[in-house]
Structures are given as structure tokens and as C-alpha cells.
Amino acid sequence: MSGCPEDVEELKRENKIETSYPSNSIAESAPKAPISSPQLRRARTLPEVLEEGTRSVGSGGIEAARHHWNKLRVGTKGGPPGQENPAFSKRPVWNPNEFPLEGVSLSSLKQFLREHEGQLTGRTTDEVCRGILLPATAATLSSYTELLKSRGEPVAKATVFVSHAWRYPFCDLLDVVLSLEKTELKPEEVWVWLDVFCVNQHVVAERTFSWWSTTFREAVRDIGRTLVVLAPFDNPTPLTRAWCLFEIFSTVDTGAELELRLSSDEELAFAKALRAGEFDFNQWVSKVNLERAEAYNPADREQILQVVESSVGITALNTKVLAVLTQWLTVQARGLQTTQLQRSKSRRLSSGTTLLELGKLYQQQGDFPKAVDMYRAALEHLCSQHGQAHPGTLAVMLRLADLLKEQSKLDEAEALCRKAMQAYEDLEGAAVGGGDHAQGMLECVNQLAIVLKKQGKLSEAEPLYRQALAGMIVMHGREDILTIKFIQDLAHLLKKQGKLDEARELYRETLEGRRALLGDEHPDTLSTLSTLSNLLKDQGDFEQAELLYYAALEGRRAKLGDRHPSTLRSLNHLAELFLRQGRLSEAGELFLEAMEGRKEVLGGNHPLALQSMHNYAVLLCEQGHLQRAELLILEALEGRRSEFGTAHVDTLASIHDLAILRKRQGKADEAEALCRQALMGRQSLLGEDHPDTLASTNELSLMLMDVGALEAAETLVLESLAGRKKLFSKHHPDVLTSIHSLARLRSRQGRNVEAEAAYWEALEGRRMKLGESHPYTLTTRAELDAVMTRQRDAIVARQPSTVIAPTQLKQNGAIPSCAISLGVSAYLTMNTVKEDTCCSFATSSPLNQVCDEVLAGLLAASMVDQSEHSELASGVGDLTRLASLP
């Protein structure tokens, strides 16, 4: 319905019309008041005005036409100049507080086509309104529906509201509307509300926005069904206009039925594009966004956004519109699929490519089972027609391998990739960097690398990734869209290998490239945004990661829907971040939603479903729900072992976390054995310096501490700390974890001064990085308090020995060890402890007494040469400051 005619806007810019106003439709209505003609020298007859108006409409646009038709109301024969023509004084006036609900019949539309057959070809709806409808209704200044009614032709309450754009061919519009004859059980009972017919195009009524948000929406609800005319199919204009989206919003929000249709010509064009591989679902959905939709009047657009945001919200509206589009597209594809499968059975040559493109469409929509069916049918067809060593056949092989990889059917995917590689090698000119089939060969190499990475064969995958990327750069440069995909694929591997800095640079390059070529809201751009945020989380940049996670999640929800695998992946990633931040309640809700969604969409044994199951189990373990956690983590472990075997990164992750669970259950021996298994597996698969390996190293050191194997534990904790410091900044959460582990070790060794210093370092870092209330921060603080309490109690216990006569100190020239310990403690306290802690430490009554007595002895001993006793000098100064604290 909406859409400001481009010619009106152009005329306004060229100053060919005095005042312009949006739309020829009810939604984007004309000027705020009727245009008055200038003072006329003489009164003109009605035929003269009609003739002048008819001449003007061809060049002046809809506003110029309305300007002339308004002259019928003033200055014509039958009344003095400047006054309304008495001939029209009884003309019905449409009340702007009401909505014209009467519609026209399909038979009336067909009759209109017959009457004006030679005048409609090639004309837009705007041109038909100016050239035909305005002159036809000029005598009554009414809508066309009102004119039909005055002639005794049937009109009735509308049953179908039509939403369309005015700048596309009018014949295509009627072609869509009249297609209802073929699909309705009782077409004679269909009454069409089409603005160009049902709205009085002569009257310019003032309509407030509250009218649109109440009266208009109620009318859409009362009509009960909205038909959106998509034109053109590859970039439907109605989906870029704010008023059209508002009409769709009103339909969805009021519970009315929403339907999308193409004209017969557009249906043929869509089928042709799909067969030729020229239709991109991701690109299609990326264009739908109410926030970027246009309206002739910017104020209207802002008010539309305000109304939608105060109701379902802009994101929810985008999601609902895209859900309808996806459903419609699926219906169209299934119809084409049936036709092509029939052709495939008769070995018609065109069907193989079409089945491939249908498979791509289903895959982009997240419907993997249907996509696999299409790829397999296409592969069978093309193999029978051309054999395996044919570019078309090989393209289907790679697509099928990619989808099988997504379904975790990795052995079959690898076999297909290797078969395709061999076939490419047999084709002439398949060498990297040249030949007709070079790009296909590079895609095959890259796809095999992806499968190997999924299998955990990282060292085998890396040279293939680099080979494929180098070849693509030679062929197309770094800014080509396929090269950019290869760059991201290599970044995935580097992240998996723990080479986070290099991966981060490649992710940023990918993001910039995709934003430039595809736009911010394209699903591929959102994919890069999600992976970059995941890497930032691994690097400890939680704040930035959260911002990007939310952007990726909301974008995917809007473009792909709540149950698309990519949306569920974003949910899982955000939950992982919340878990790291200690936001356990929020993490639990998202993990559960992701797990249930993946089970529903992908199946309970899919690797991504197992991943969500594993993550949820880890969360339950953190919350202390050990029994529930055990059931889930064992199920995830069994599923991963069955799918991948033991020597796989995912399986080893489950073994590692099962070890932690066993430790918390008090099963120390089993926990240690599992942790050693995870550590050895990660060392072999990922290397000594991989973040996952270092995590197992640190965890094993803690288990060894618990059983008193402090020497072995020290080796491991120092190894973990050194490795993590190489990989991360000093305040990275993993580095702080290792520092905390070192502090715990020093405490167990009785080296309390070193333990206290390490605890303070871990505490300050965790406070800064994780916050005061994070469980890890609270754990560090509790262990630090315990160490400080032990030191204080030890000093109090030695209180009698601290009362030393000055003469003894002078005679012996010695300083009691307890005094030196107290001085060191004081030094550490005043230089590292927060002021409130320091004060309470100094003024606790037993310790305060000790300080007084020891200080007295130290002061007396100061007669000794302090240059020979630096500890004494330090102790005197520190204790003096400590004792002086309030």
C-alpha cells in the first residue's frame, strides 16, 4: 500500500511542483490541506477544467493532477470565483476519523481491465491513478469504489487488504490480486481493499498518527487478511518502506492473516534465478529491517518506530516478518522441488543444478535434512549425466560434504572431499594458481581442511588452510568475498590452536571485508561478529565480547529466527561468557534454551547438542548441583566418544570437566586419573602450550596439592603460570587462576608470606576483571583471609617470647625471629592490604598489645648499630607506622 512515487519526489527536487506530499495511498497521504487554485480571471466550465486536468496529469505527477481536480471545487461556472462550486456542495465527504472498509469484487477488477486494456500496459499504479482513476472520478470527487456503488455495482465489506508499492506495474498488481480466483473456494465472496480504488484520491484529509495506530490497525484487524505483493522478488520494495512494514506489523499484531504473493512473471523470474544459482537467501533477509525502512515524511517514520517499539519491539517485528518470508519461500521452494524431482526421474538436464540450489536454500534456512536430500538427489542426477569428474558434480560433492560436516558425519564428509580432490587433480589445469578448475580445487582443499579441523586433526589441517588461502589471494586478491571466507576459516583453526592474537587479526579483517561487501546485517557478517566475540571472551576481554555477542544474537534472531542453528550458537556463546563472569543464573537460562533448541532442531546426538549438554553440566557443577551435573556430563561424554573417539578436543573437554566433578564429589583417585588422561590427550593433540592443555595442567596441580604431593604440584603450577603468561595479559582470568593456584600451593607449603603476596595479586586482578561478587573473587578473598588469620594467630601464640629486655637485645645484638616476622608482616600489610583491612589488623586487641611490647624492645635495641641489622631498621619503621594506625 505504501511507497512514495519516485516521480513526485523528483518533481519536488526539480521545483516542478509547488508542494509535494507522500504517497498516492491512504498510508502516506497527500498535502495537509486541499490546494487552492490561484484567482481566476473568469469562471471556467466543468469540461474546460476536466480537459486541462487530463492534459496535466501526464507530466505533473499525482499532486499536479489533484491540484487540477480541486479546481472543480472553486472557480468553475455555477458559482463566483474562489467559492466552492454548488454542483459539488452535496458531495459526500470522508470523515478522517473513519476508515472506508468497503472493497471491490474480483469481477469489478476484471471489468476495469477490460475497459482500459490498451491504457494499462507498461503503466505503474501511480500512472494509472493519475491518468485513469482521477479523471474517471472527477465529476463526483469520490473514490472509485464510491463511483461503482453509485452506478449500482456491488461493493461490500473488504475481506482482503492489499499491501503494495505504487511504482511497480499496475498489471502485475492486478495479476496477483486476480490470482485469488484460482485459490479461493468462493472467489465471488472475495472483496478487495485496494487503496487506489477504495481511498478518495481527491480528498486530502488530515490524519493524526493516533489515527494510524488505532483506527487503521483496527480496520486491518476487521478485514482479517492482508495480501502483500512482493515486487520485485529479489528486492521487494514493500519490505523497504516503513508504511508497508507498519501494515505488516498491524496484521501480525492484531492477529490477522498474512499472505505473500508474486505475480506470474515474478514467479517465473524467481524460479529461473533459483535454478541458475542467482538467488541468495542470506542477502535477501539482510535487507529487511524496519529501522532502515524509508518513509516520505521522516516524522511518520519516527512515529512508526515509536509505536512498534512500544508494542512488540522492532527486533520482534523484523523476526515475525522474516518468519513469514521464510515460510513463504519454503512453500515456493517445495513446489519447485517437486517439479525438479520429477524432471530428475526423467533425466532432464536442468534439474541437477536446480536441486543443488534448492539444497543451498534449505541449508541457509537451517533445514539440514531437506538440504541433504536435495544434494544427494542432485549428486545422483549429475553423476548419471556427466560422471564424477565434472565441475557441476564436484560442486555438489563439496556442498554435500560441507553439510555432512555440519551434521557431524565427518567420515563421509572427508571421503567426499578426498574423492573430489582426486577428481580435480585428474582434470586438466587443476593446479593451484591456474587452469579452468583452479578455484574448484582450492575450495575442495579448504573444505577438506575444515573437516580435518572438526575431526581434531589440527596439524594436518593447517597446511591445507594456508595452501587454499594463498591460492585464492593469487587468483582474486584479499578483498574477494570467497577469499574473505577462507581467511575466516584459517582464523577458526588458529583460535582452536590457541594462537589467539593471529586469529584476532584475521577475524577483524574478515569482519571489515564482509561489512563492506555484504552489509552489517548479512548472516555471514553476523557469523564473523559472533566468532570474534568468542575469541575476545577467550582473551578475557569480557566487556567487549558481551557487546558483540548481543549484536550477533539479536541480528541472528531477527534475520534467521529463534530456532536457526546459528541463533542457537549465539545463545550458547553468550551463556559461556556469563559462566566465565560468574553470572550463573543468566548463563543457566541461556544454556538450557540452547540445549533444548539444538535437540529439537539438530537431534539429541548432534555434536552441538552435546556441546550444550556439556556446558549446562559444567554450570550445574558450579552451582553445586552435582548429581544433575553428573548425569548430563556422562551423557555428553558418551555421545562425544561415540561420535569422535577419545582423541578429540571435545571428548577431552568432557573428560577434563568430569575430573573436576569427581574432585568435588570427593573421589580424589578417580578425579586425578581422569585429569591425567585429559592432560595427556591434550598434550598429544594440541601441544604443551595450548590454553586447554594449560587448563588441565593447572587442574592436576590442584588435585596433587589436595593429596599432599606438593613438589609435583609445584612443577605443574609453575608450568601452567609460565605458559599462560606467554599467551595472555597479566590480568587475563586464566593467568589469575594460575596465580591463585600458586598462592594455594605456597600456603600448603607453609610459605605464608609468599602465599599472601600471591593471593593479593590474584585478588586485585579478579576484583578488576571479574568483580567483587564473582565466585572466583570470593574464593580468593576467603583463602587470603585464612592465610592472614594463621599469621596473626601465630604471632599471638608467641606473645610471651616477644617481651624481651632491652639489655638482652643489647648484649646479644640479636633480633628475635618473631619480631622480624612481625615487621615483615607489617610491611606486607601496609603495602598491599586495603586500608580497612590494615586498620583492623593493627588494632585487634591481642596484636595491638604484642606490637607495643615488641616495639619497645626494638626501640631499645636500636642502640645497636642498625647498619648491621637492616631487618631491625625496617621492622622499627614499619612497626612504628603500623602501631600509629587508629
PDB file of C-alpha atoms in Angstrom, residues 337 341 354-360 362-363 367-381 399-400 403-404:
ATOM      1  CA  GLN A 337      11.419 -29.158  -5.659  1.00  0.00           C
ATOM      2  CA  LEU A 341      12.498 -34.262  -8.706  1.00  0.00           C
ATOM      3  CA  THR A 354      18.112 -26.625  -9.573  1.00  0.00           C
ATOM      4  CA  LEU A 355      18.251 -29.338  -6.926  1.00  0.00           C
ATOM      5  CA  LEU A 356      21.670 -28.016  -5.871  1.00  0.00           C
ATOM      6  CA  GLU A 357      20.297 -24.500  -5.483  1.00  0.00           C
ATOM      7  CA  LEU A 358      17.293 -25.770  -3.556  1.00  0.00           C
ATOM      8  CA  GLY A 359      19.724 -27.553  -1.252  1.00  0.00           C
ATOM      9  CA  LYS A 360      21.602 -24.298  -0.695  1.00  0.00           C
ATOM     10  CA  TYR A 362      17.334 -25.165   2.681  1.00  0.00           C
ATOM     11  CA  GLN A 363      20.834 -25.107   4.198  1.00  0.00           C
ATOM     12  CA  ASP A 367      16.744 -27.077   7.390  1.00  0.00           C
ATOM     13  CA  PHE A 368      19.638 -29.528   7.094  1.00  0.00           C
ATOM     14  CA  PRO A 369      17.700 -32.778   6.468  1.00  0.00           C
ATOM     15  CA  LYS A 370      15.893 -31.321   3.432  1.00  0.00           C
ATOM     16  CA  ALA A 371      19.152 -29.809   2.198  1.00  0.00           C
ATOM     17  CA  VAL A 372      20.867 -33.225   2.373  1.00  0.00           C
ATOM     18  CA  ASP A 373      18.017 -34.783   0.399  1.00  0.00           C
ATOM     19  CA  MET A 374      18.378 -32.144  -2.308  1.00  0.00           C
ATOM     20  CA  TYR A 375      22.166 -32.505  -2.503  1.00  0.00           C
ATOM     21  CA  ARG A 376      22.003 -36.276  -2.706  1.00  0.00           C
ATOM     22  CA  ALA A 377      19.352 -36.124  -5.444  1.00  0.00           C
ATOM     23  CA  ALA A 378      21.421 -33.557  -7.334  1.00  0.00           C
ATOM     24  CA  LEU A 379      24.586 -35.633  -6.969  1.00  0.00           C
ATOM     25  CA  GLU A 380      22.868 -38.778  -8.204  1.00  0.00           C
ATOM     26  CA  HIS A 381      21.412 -36.927 -11.181  1.00  0.00           C
ATOM     27  CA  ARG A 399      28.234 -28.794  -0.837  1.00  0.00           C
ATOM     28  CA  LEU A 400      27.170 -32.187   0.457  1.00  0.00           C
ATOM     29  CA  LEU A 403      26.530 -30.091   5.125  1.00  0.00           C
ATOM     30  CA  LEU A 404      27.582 -33.530   6.346  1.00  0.00           C
TER      31      LEU A 404
END
